[in-house]
């Protein structure tokens, strides 16, 4: 990537003025009546030459901070860390900087951070909301500040959001286990009243009900101390040696689950088939590799930032958009057919 | 944790005034001539009852933003994500909020982000610095803004920093491999001129030199597209089937390395012993578990935030502190003795 490319170079290459390039890069094309075709050509070249509009914000008189506040649940969780990184990249390409922080799913902390962001004059908010934050978010929106939610949403607040089809994802993963011959399938997840977690439980239950199988749901309280997750998880699996498969509700509980399974010396899938929500290196590199529900994190990041940029464009109509994306079930050896397992045993 | 605890409760419990508690929580104890003993008692109780000084900043007239800017290389890297999270926790306990962003090791982006932080009036900076940022950091320090570096430092700028003993860590890990009977030991890492990476190479080379063994150093260019790391890594291992051990320079390249090893069908450690810098779930859950150099991330976070808070206390003498912490070599089956490997083969 050539770091010496400037706005002038881009202007010269396309035989247009520097000011035009600048207007386009600052989202003022419509206001300045610059043709969509030219906007596309400029953005294409900007991307091709790898131009990064670093010091743009400073030099412009848009009256905006060009800063977006991003609130994730926990930045040390790979799902949120990866999404945050992708959103940061996308935003930076468009001349926005992201500042992020972790809410810890703590309502008071979230309220405090929202205030901090407001004091720092951020232009917009991207939030994976904790519970009981409805009033604060509604107040933000009322004051004209753009808010996009992701991962989960607040049913009683009308905002833009980007989520995945959680219910179908776990329904589909559970169906997969049933089709592979498993029948005593547990669902182990974190206790939560958030929309995405409720939907995951629902999908699991629906698949079992349809197949007239009994559900075994174990909701473990989240704790920052991993030992306090591993302990009840170990006890639950020990108490139920007849389970033939388990579906984990998140990457974090899935990783803890693998530690327990390894510690108990259980063979996967002979003793216990495994499927987890979220797909990361831990699952790909496990022996055998673990079947996982992959969230489309690039698409989530793209959609979140597009929605927010649209909202930031004052000329754009302010209808809310609710986007639900599909996940992919990456089937691997941890859930291979019971029949084949029996033969190779 | 009881969320309803207020400053008044703390004041009442200790039979002191609310104002005194407030002064203490805002680091104005010295200025207000409050005894150290009382400060300790208040902070102890604050910790015990889990009081979080959420809305403190707003209500106080300290003239400070109580915001710290944290710049990591890449938030999607588990080392940085975990450190960021721990620093955020520690800071929050002390009434500070953290806003973070990724520098991507890009000098221009870092300069831009530094400007953004200054515009937002952050009180202090925690930075894992990229190259060529010396002048900018020196200017920050000259203007009286506290800066603490971590992970790596800038040899030509006199700042506080917290790093680990990288050179001894790789020396020690390489010695371990030699003692286990391995002699054709490669070091695969990312090409970098940063202090921590240079030290890691040095430690590896020193151990081999001492044992009169030949070094095999492969430095791969970092790329956000993992395929472009895996490709040269695969080629290198294929070209050198006689290596009996490999030391990976970071968790990221180590994870890529395991993918390559798995793909090539190499048995660990029979075909190739493996040790990696940084210790995460991927290494613990691999079969066999991978020997890893664990950085003391809690201690790094603690020291970073303590140094910065000291700097933020204007009454404190402003000598710089350079802290080097030890790592731990967690030996696991991926590097077990060659002799034992031969017997069980």
XYZ file of C-alpha atoms in Angstrom:
690
model
C 0.000 0.000 0.000
C 1.474 3.320 -1.076
C 1.142 5.693 1.831
C 2.147 8.778 -0.131
C -1.029 8.920 -2.214
C -2.832 12.204 -1.568
C -6.174 13.723 -2.498
C -4.360 15.673 -5.221
C -3.105 12.448 -6.810
C -6.617 11.082 -6.880
C -7.965 14.329 -8.324
C -5.255 14.385 -11.007
C -5.741 10.748 -11.944
C -9.428 11.387 -12.600
C -8.920 14.863 -14.004
C -11.222 16.498 -11.449
C -10.634 19.086 -8.732
C -9.213 18.339 -5.301
C -12.277 19.981 -3.753
C -14.580 17.560 -5.571
C -12.619 14.586 -4.232
C -12.747 16.086 -0.778
C -16.520 16.630 -0.946
C -17.028 13.050 -2.078
C -14.852 11.600 0.667
C -16.784 13.588 3.235
C -20.173 12.415 2.154
C -21.161 15.819 0.797
C -21.545 14.662 -2.815
C -25.319 14.851 -2.779
C -25.349 18.260 -1.148
C -22.825 19.496 -3.751
C -24.755 17.846 -6.596
C -21.867 15.623 -7.644
C -23.036 12.794 -9.904
C -23.355 9.310 -8.458
C -21.254 8.005 -11.302
C -18.336 10.277 -10.330
C -18.720 9.337 -6.663
C -18.412 5.690 -7.644
C -15.314 6.331 -9.770
C -13.603 8.260 -6.966
C -14.410 5.667 -4.296
C -13.244 2.877 -6.599
C -9.890 4.579 -7.159
C -9.555 5.420 -3.457
C -9.965 1.750 -2.703
C -7.614 0.603 -5.479
C -4.727 2.834 -4.486
C -5.320 2.207 -0.809
C -5.726 5.887 0.010
C -6.547 6.477 3.656
C -8.184 9.814 4.454
C -6.207 10.211 7.701
C -6.236 13.863 8.402
C -9.438 14.633 6.607
C -11.584 15.321 9.608
C -9.242 18.016 10.826
C -9.176 19.878 7.547
C -12.863 19.958 6.979
C -15.552 22.251 8.139
C -18.363 19.778 8.462
C -18.993 20.639 12.086
C -18.895 16.955 12.877
C -16.463 15.094 15.109
C -16.314 12.208 12.625
C -16.140 9.904 15.620
C -18.444 6.940 16.201
C -18.887 5.392 19.624
C -18.979 1.595 19.593
C -20.169 -0.274 22.661
C -19.614 -4.017 22.764
C -20.390 -6.385 25.585
C -16.820 -7.523 26.178
C -13.888 -6.698 23.917
C -11.986 -9.780 25.070
C -14.643 -11.997 23.463
C -13.428 -12.899 19.938
C -16.863 -12.264 18.397
C -16.923 -8.682 19.630
C -13.192 -8.106 19.078
C -13.473 -9.222 15.452
C -16.634 -7.226 14.764
C -15.134 -4.133 16.415
C -12.034 -4.443 14.275
C -13.980 -4.792 11.041
C -16.287 -1.894 11.890
C -13.227 0.219 12.738
C -11.688 -0.585 9.334
C -14.845 0.185 7.401
C -15.395 3.412 9.296
C -11.799 4.517 8.809
C -12.073 4.029 5.070
C -14.980 6.474 5.151
C -13.104 9.043 7.213
C -14.598 8.103 10.586
C -12.740 7.065 13.690
C -14.212 4.562 16.125
C -13.778 4.677 19.861
C -14.940 1.597 21.655
C -15.510 0.315 25.128
C -17.015 -2.707 26.891
C -20.380 -2.457 28.648
C -19.954 -5.725 30.533
C -23.738 -6.006 30.052
C -23.926 -3.615 32.997
C -26.762 -1.110 32.637
C -25.226 1.563 34.870
C -21.834 1.332 33.201
C -23.527 1.600 29.812
C -25.431 4.706 30.883
C -22.191 6.222 32.123
C -20.405 5.424 28.853
C -23.280 6.865 26.809
C -22.874 10.103 28.753
C -19.141 10.067 28.121
C -19.696 9.623 24.406
C -22.191 12.481 24.378
C -19.753 14.726 26.237
C -17.113 13.861 23.626
C -19.554 14.770 20.833
C -19.572 11.503 18.955
C -21.610 11.614 15.750
C -23.298 8.258 16.184
C -23.570 5.118 18.261
C -23.181 1.429 17.527
C -24.387 -0.624 20.472
C -24.768 -4.240 21.526
C -27.258 -3.219 24.209
C -27.549 -4.612 27.741
C -30.968 -4.868 29.397
C -32.824 -1.916 30.934
C -31.195 0.580 28.605
C -34.376 1.292 26.618
C -35.031 4.773 28.035
C -31.467 5.952 27.485
C -31.388 4.752 23.901
C -34.825 6.219 23.189
C -33.587 9.563 24.569
C -30.526 9.462 22.292
C -32.660 8.793 19.251
C -35.106 11.533 20.239
C -32.250 14.005 20.440
C -31.432 13.169 16.825
C -28.338 11.026 17.379
C -28.092 8.019 15.078
C -28.033 4.649 16.825
C -27.502 1.235 15.255
C -27.702 -1.914 17.357
C -26.146 -5.257 16.600
C -26.016 -8.803 17.980
C -29.263 -8.172 19.885
C -31.935 -5.481 19.899
C -34.412 -3.859 22.245
C -37.915 -5.003 21.255
C -39.512 -1.850 22.678
C -37.288 0.691 20.942
C -37.619 1.434 17.237
C -33.994 1.497 15.999
C -31.954 0.210 13.125
C -30.261 -3.067 13.929
C -28.273 -5.894 12.410
C -28.699 -9.354 13.903
C -28.483 -12.950 12.725
C -31.285 -15.455 12.476
C -30.531 -17.005 15.867
C -33.673 -19.089 16.093
C -33.219 -20.764 12.725
C -29.490 -21.252 13.431
C -29.982 -23.393 16.531
C -33.053 -25.084 15.027
C -30.930 -26.042 12.043
C -27.948 -27.166 14.150
C -30.210 -29.302 16.349
C -31.893 -30.804 13.267
C -28.417 -31.646 11.972
C -27.612 -33.555 15.185
C -30.924 -35.414 15.012
C -30.308 -36.349 11.381
C -26.867 -37.659 12.328
C -28.608 -40.076 14.705
C -28.269 -38.274 18.045
C -31.314 -38.121 20.299
C -30.274 -37.068 23.783
C -29.123 -33.583 22.918
C -28.329 -30.987 25.588
C -28.217 -27.236 25.057
C -25.730 -25.521 27.341
C -25.666 -21.749 27.288
C -25.374 -18.610 29.401
C -28.467 -17.478 31.317
C -29.685 -14.338 29.535
C -32.828 -12.430 28.688
C -31.325 -10.869 25.580
C -33.168 -11.377 22.306
C -30.386 -13.357 20.629
C -30.083 -15.782 23.522
C -33.839 -16.303 23.891
C -34.053 -17.031 20.164
C -31.255 -19.590 20.367
C -33.062 -21.489 23.125
C -36.289 -21.312 21.122
C -34.715 -22.765 17.969
C -33.245 -25.668 19.902
C -36.548 -26.428 21.617
C -38.491 -26.238 18.349
C -36.266 -28.800 16.622
C -36.588 -31.233 19.534
C -40.336 -30.746 19.798
C -40.720 -31.418 16.081
C -38.753 -34.667 16.488
C -40.647 -35.514 19.704
C -37.431 -35.516 21.708
C -36.948 -34.198 25.218
C -34.995 -30.951 25.698
C -32.165 -30.716 28.246
C -31.470 -27.041 28.775
C -28.762 -25.894 31.166
C -28.303 -22.154 31.587
C -25.121 -21.229 33.419
C -24.604 -17.804 34.973
C -21.914 -15.862 33.180
C -18.850 -15.122 35.283
C -15.615 -13.342 34.404
C -13.833 -16.049 36.367
C -13.781 -18.981 33.947
C -13.505 -21.511 36.775
C -17.027 -20.559 37.845
C -18.302 -21.514 34.391
C -16.272 -24.714 34.118
C -17.372 -25.996 37.533
C -21.176 -26.167 36.942
C -20.549 -27.311 33.366
C -18.425 -30.220 34.589
C -21.014 -31.132 37.231
C -23.813 -31.078 34.627
C -22.003 -33.333 32.156
C -20.942 -35.715 34.930
C -24.518 -35.919 36.197
C -25.769 -36.769 32.707
C -23.471 -39.418 31.219
C -26.244 -40.515 28.850
C -26.224 -37.354 26.720
C -25.039 -38.231 23.227
C -24.680 -34.687 21.926
C -24.360 -31.135 23.174
C -25.004 -27.783 21.516
C -23.172 -24.826 23.068
C -24.902 -21.436 22.905
C -21.857 -19.173 22.390
C -18.169 -19.403 21.462
C -17.189 -18.670 25.045
C -19.256 -21.428 26.637
C -18.222 -23.707 23.766
C -14.549 -23.160 24.547
C -15.180 -23.825 28.233
C -17.138 -26.926 27.168
C -14.195 -28.287 25.184
C -11.938 -27.809 28.215
C -14.387 -29.820 30.323
C -14.751 -32.524 27.664
C -10.963 -32.801 27.360
C -10.568 -32.885 31.129
C -13.230 -35.597 31.540
C -11.514 -37.618 28.786
C -14.695 -37.814 26.688
C -14.209 -38.897 23.069
C -15.831 -36.608 20.498
C -18.141 -37.626 18.906
C -18.121 -41.254 20.131
C -18.982 -40.304 23.736
C -20.465 -36.909 22.985
C -21.079 -35.095 19.707
C -20.414 -31.349 19.851
C -21.757 -28.308 17.996
C -21.128 -24.704 19.030
C -22.516 -21.295 18.174
C -19.809 -19.041 16.638
C -16.881 -20.355 14.648
C -13.302 -19.602 15.656
C -9.804 -21.091 15.537
C -10.402 -23.039 18.740
C -13.139 -25.043 17.007
C -11.314 -25.454 13.694
C -8.113 -26.693 15.363
C -9.690 -29.054 17.895
C -9.310 -32.794 17.299
C -11.734 -33.641 15.857
C -12.661 -30.260 14.379
C -15.885 -28.932 15.880
C -19.072 -28.277 13.907
C -19.970 -24.631 14.400
C -22.556 -22.013 13.513
C -20.580 -19.238 11.812
C -21.925 -15.711 12.056
C -21.234 -13.612 8.958
C -19.057 -11.129 10.826
C -17.884 -9.272 7.726
C -21.477 -8.783 6.585
C -22.569 -7.736 10.072
C -19.797 -5.113 10.194
C -20.588 -3.904 6.656
C -24.284 -3.560 7.349
C -23.819 -1.869 10.709
C -21.519 0.782 9.316
C -23.623 1.307 6.171
C -26.751 1.820 8.267
C -24.982 4.291 10.523
C -23.435 6.247 7.649
C -26.858 6.495 6.029
C -28.247 7.867 9.286
C -25.369 10.340 9.520
C -26.213 11.634 6.068
C -28.810 14.209 7.020
C -30.222 14.205 3.497
C -31.165 10.594 3.779
C -34.680 9.625 4.779
C -34.735 8.412 8.335
C -36.692 5.173 8.126
C -35.376 2.493 10.422
C -34.009 -0.700 8.957
C -33.917 -4.022 10.737
C -31.560 -6.458 9.090
C -31.419 -10.172 9.881
C -28.551 -12.095 8.318
C -28.162 -15.843 7.873
C -25.525 -17.943 9.585
C -23.688 -20.937 8.102
C -23.514 -24.335 9.759
C -19.951 -25.562 9.183
C -20.275 -29.297 9.701
C -17.121 -31.059 10.853
C -16.133 -34.361 12.462
C -17.389 -33.518 15.963
C -20.945 -34.256 14.802
C -20.407 -36.950 12.210
C -23.075 -39.588 11.768
C -23.587 -41.890 14.753
C -23.635 -44.832 12.372
C -20.157 -44.056 11.064
C -18.922 -43.437 14.600
C -20.164 -46.880 15.624
C -18.410 -48.552 12.701
C -15.036 -46.930 13.310
C -15.238 -47.412 17.060
C -22.430 -6.848 43.828
C -24.913 -4.356 45.252
C -25.470 -1.661 42.664
C -27.316 0.665 44.951
C -24.292 1.560 47.093
C -23.628 5.305 46.910
C -20.913 7.681 48.076
C -23.180 8.566 50.998
C -23.292 4.935 52.133
C -19.524 4.756 52.063
C -19.233 8.041 53.946
C -21.727 6.871 56.580
C -20.091 3.504 57.011
C -16.777 5.184 57.799
C -18.340 8.088 59.650
C -16.759 10.703 57.380
C -18.229 13.310 55.038
C -19.423 12.615 51.520
C -17.094 15.340 50.254
C -14.093 13.566 51.744
C -15.039 10.314 49.985
C -15.505 12.222 46.767
C -12.094 13.912 47.064
C -10.438 10.558 47.697
C -12.132 8.859 44.753
C -11.002 11.694 42.521
C -7.371 11.537 43.497
C -7.492 14.871 45.314
C -6.661 13.405 48.740
C -3.132 14.805 48.814
C -4.239 18.232 47.634
C -6.944 18.251 50.307
C -4.503 16.948 52.947
C -6.503 13.785 53.638
C -4.408 11.178 55.492
C -3.079 8.204 53.585
C -4.558 5.937 56.210
C -8.072 7.283 55.521
C -7.522 7.010 51.773
C -6.647 3.354 52.230
C -9.720 2.688 54.375
C -12.029 4.319 51.851
C -10.526 2.515 48.859
C -10.662 -0.794 50.733
C -14.372 -0.339 51.494
C -15.078 0.838 47.936
C -13.542 -2.390 46.696
C -15.312 -4.574 49.267
C -18.789 -3.281 48.581
C -18.148 -3.214 44.837
C -18.976 0.479 44.568
C -18.536 1.757 41.023
C -18.028 5.509 40.742
C -20.161 5.726 37.586
C -21.306 9.244 37.381
C -18.466 10.738 39.315
C -16.779 12.556 36.495
C -19.907 14.533 35.731
C -20.442 15.707 39.260
C -16.944 16.792 39.965
C -15.037 19.899 39.188
C -11.621 18.438 38.676
C -11.267 19.923 35.221
C -10.294 16.477 33.976
C -12.112 14.320 31.466
C -11.291 11.137 33.423
C -10.814 9.460 30.072
C -7.733 7.518 29.052
C -6.928 6.806 25.416
C -5.660 3.289 24.774
C -4.020 2.459 21.447
C -3.371 -1.188 20.683
C -1.986 -2.659 17.505
C -5.037 -4.731 16.621
C -8.010 -5.279 18.910
C -8.871 -8.557 17.174
C -5.615 -10.078 18.448
C -6.388 -11.912 21.715
C -3.274 -10.531 23.450
C -4.388 -6.948 22.863
C -8.084 -7.678 23.403
C -7.373 -9.257 26.787
C -4.964 -6.526 27.903
C -7.415 -3.824 26.783
C -10.204 -5.459 28.729
C -8.151 -5.749 31.927
C -6.898 -2.168 31.667
C -10.484 -1.006 31.102
C -11.588 -2.831 34.269
C -8.779 -1.455 36.424
C -9.305 2.064 35.140
C -13.053 1.897 35.690
C -12.540 0.862 39.309
C -10.525 4.067 39.747
C -13.174 6.248 38.117
C -11.556 6.418 34.676
C -13.094 5.419 31.374
C -11.005 3.953 28.586
C -11.556 4.591 24.910
C -9.547 2.401 22.626
C -8.695 2.000 18.980
C -6.371 -0.060 16.780
C -3.302 1.550 15.192
C -2.750 -1.308 12.749
C 0.963 -0.476 13.291
C 0.316 2.327 10.814
C 2.236 5.490 11.688
C -0.120 7.893 9.927
C -3.214 6.322 11.428
C -1.610 6.505 14.862
C -0.809 10.195 14.410
C -4.386 10.808 13.350
C -5.738 8.933 16.384
C -3.411 10.810 18.728
C -4.858 14.049 17.373
C -8.372 12.743 17.866
C -7.603 11.847 21.483
C -6.140 15.297 22.076
C -9.199 16.944 20.560
C -11.364 14.855 22.896
C -9.247 15.985 25.885
C -8.163 12.612 27.168
C -6.167 12.801 30.392
C -3.538 10.259 29.442
C -2.359 7.775 26.837
C -1.556 4.088 26.908
C 0.151 3.074 23.675
C 1.619 -0.005 22.021
C 3.590 2.202 19.629
C 4.206 1.598 15.922
C 7.481 2.731 14.345
C 8.287 6.342 13.420
C 6.011 7.741 16.110
C 8.884 9.051 18.291
C 8.365 12.759 17.509
C 4.636 12.651 18.144
C 5.020 10.872 21.471
C 7.843 13.200 22.523
C 5.591 16.177 21.720
C 2.772 14.711 23.842
C 5.081 14.236 26.792
C 6.537 17.723 26.370
C 3.035 19.182 26.514
C 2.631 17.515 29.909
C 0.360 14.635 28.889
C 1.116 11.342 30.634
C 2.062 8.486 28.321
C 2.665 4.854 29.246
C 3.787 2.338 26.630
C 3.379 -1.389 26.740
C 4.318 -4.498 24.753
C 7.155 -2.557 23.089
C 8.850 0.785 23.635
C 10.625 3.498 21.670
C 14.333 3.339 22.556
C 14.845 7.035 21.763
C 11.966 8.406 23.828
C 12.146 8.562 27.629
C 8.725 7.268 28.738
C 7.282 4.923 31.292
C 6.673 1.482 29.875
C 5.705 -2.059 30.813
C 7.153 -4.891 28.752
C 8.105 -8.521 29.268
C 11.563 -10.017 29.145
C 11.246 -11.116 25.534
C 14.869 -12.027 25.015
C 15.057 -14.324 28.025
C 11.648 -15.816 27.136
C 12.706 -17.111 23.714
C 16.194 -17.995 24.989
C 14.559 -20.082 27.693
C 12.026 -21.697 25.327
C 14.776 -22.580 22.843
C 16.938 -24.003 25.656
C 13.936 -26.111 26.672
C 13.684 -27.568 23.144
C 17.427 -28.301 23.082
C 17.228 -30.024 26.465
C 14.355 -32.142 25.190
C 16.692 -33.417 22.464
C 15.717 -31.235 19.494
C 18.503 -29.742 17.406
C 17.087 -28.480 14.135
C 14.921 -25.738 15.586
C 13.293 -23.088 13.393
C 12.016 -19.716 14.590
C 9.041 -18.493 12.569
C 7.791 -15.012 13.291
C 6.473 -11.804 11.753
C 8.994 -9.424 10.165
C 9.209 -6.440 12.508
C 11.638 -3.828 13.768
C 9.802 -3.399 17.053
C 11.788 -3.882 20.241
C 9.822 -6.886 21.476
C 10.225 -8.746 18.179
C 13.945 -7.987 17.842
C 14.466 -9.256 21.392
C 12.608 -12.478 20.656
C 14.857 -13.195 17.668
C 17.921 -12.370 19.757
C 16.969 -14.763 22.566
C 16.422 -17.605 20.091
C 19.750 -16.974 18.381
C 21.625 -16.770 21.686
C 20.367 -20.156 22.849
C 21.359 -21.805 19.572
C 24.756 -20.116 19.518
C 25.426 -21.285 23.056
C 24.580 -24.862 22.015
C 26.537 -24.481 18.749
C 23.437 -25.138 16.695
C 22.469 -23.424 13.465
C 19.573 -20.950 13.510
C 16.758 -21.152 10.967
C 14.928 -17.856 11.069
C 11.908 -17.213 8.853
C 10.290 -13.788 9.090
C 6.937 -13.598 7.342
C 5.338 -10.293 6.398
C 2.223 -9.651 8.424
C -0.971 -9.546 6.400
C -4.564 -9.070 7.485
C -5.470 -11.796 5.011
C -4.526 -14.975 6.868
C -4.072 -16.894 3.629
C -1.058 -14.722 2.857
C 0.559 -15.834 6.112
C -0.350 -19.507 5.737
C 0.993 -19.727 2.190
C 4.670 -18.806 2.859
C 4.541 -20.709 6.150
C 3.401 -23.873 4.356
C 6.081 -23.438 1.693
C 8.792 -22.974 4.329
C 7.848 -26.093 6.306
C 7.514 -28.149 3.106
C 10.943 -26.986 1.946
C 12.482 -28.013 5.271
C 11.169 -31.467 6.185
C 14.218 -32.044 8.410
C 13.247 -29.479 11.058
C 12.512 -31.295 14.310
C 11.083 -28.328 16.217
C 9.624 -24.901 15.615
C 9.228 -21.870 17.865
C 6.512 -19.417 16.819
C 7.102 -15.746 17.639
C 3.512 -14.670 18.440
C 0.135 -16.226 19.203
C -1.147 -15.220 15.777
C 1.640 -16.853 13.778
C 1.460 -19.807 16.174
C -2.226 -20.308 15.388
C -1.509 -20.074 11.657
C 1.348 -22.539 12.200
C -0.965 -25.082 13.816
C -3.332 -24.796 10.863
C -0.444 -25.531 8.498
C 0.834 -28.417 10.645
C -2.661 -29.917 10.776
C -3.111 -29.448 7.042
C 0.239 -31.056 6.235
C -0.674 -33.981 8.516
C 2.464 -33.544 10.658
C 2.423 -35.340 14.020
C 3.313 -33.155 16.997
C 5.892 -33.665 18.446
C 6.974 -36.847 16.591
C 7.393 -35.037 13.264
C 7.755 -31.541 14.647
C 7.855 -30.240 18.210
C 6.036 -26.924 18.716
C 6.401 -24.007 21.131
C 4.650 -20.661 20.740
C 4.919 -17.206 22.236
C 1.684 -16.230 24.058
C -0.627 -18.723 25.702
C -4.286 -18.977 24.731
C -7.122 -21.466 24.463
C -6.034 -22.538 20.990
C -2.758 -23.850 22.407
C -4.272 -25.400 25.526
C -6.966 -27.257 23.573
C -4.803 -28.508 20.706
C -3.978 -32.224 20.624
C -1.339 -32.522 21.967
C -1.498 -29.339 24.057
C 1.104 -26.824 22.913
C 3.967 -25.564 25.087
C 3.657 -21.784 25.270
C 5.315 -18.695 26.696
C 2.609 -17.034 28.809
C 2.787 -13.286 29.229
C 1.540 -12.090 32.636
C -1.341 -10.112 31.167
C -2.960 -9.284 34.524
C 0.336 -7.907 35.846
C 0.940 -5.980 32.618
C -2.505 -4.380 32.878
C -2.039 -3.613 36.601
C 1.346 -2.020 36.093
C 0.271 -0.002 33.062
C -2.697 1.511 34.844
C -0.764 2.113 38.084
C 1.975 3.945 36.208
C -0.536 6.087 34.371
C -2.534 6.928 37.491
C 0.689 7.969 39.231
C 1.473 10.233 36.299
C -2.029 11.672 36.397
C -1.531 12.595 40.037
C 0.083 15.980 39.511
C 1.563 15.914 43.003
C 3.551 12.824 42.224
C 7.190 13.150 41.203
C 7.523 12.622 37.517
C 10.392 10.152 37.202
C 9.885 7.640 34.431
C 9.609 3.972 35.290
C 10.522 1.156 32.947
C 9.076 -2.141 34.083
C 10.090 -5.506 32.643
C 8.020 -8.487 33.756
C 8.837 -12.174 33.506
C 6.943 -14.673 31.390
C 6.185 -18.301 32.239
C 7.047 -21.237 30.002
C 4.077 -23.589 30.227
C 5.539 -26.883 29.056
C 3.072 -29.314 27.512
C 3.145 -32.409 25.314
C 3.961 -30.608 22.052
C 7.603 -30.377 23.175
C 8.007 -33.527 25.222
C 11.377 -35.240 25.263
C 12.491 -36.683 21.903
C 13.512 -39.839 23.707
C 9.992 -40.427 25.031
C 8.538 -39.599 21.645
C 10.781 -42.245 20.030
C 9.711 -44.894 22.544
C 5.977 -44.314 22.150
C 6.251 -44.050 18.377
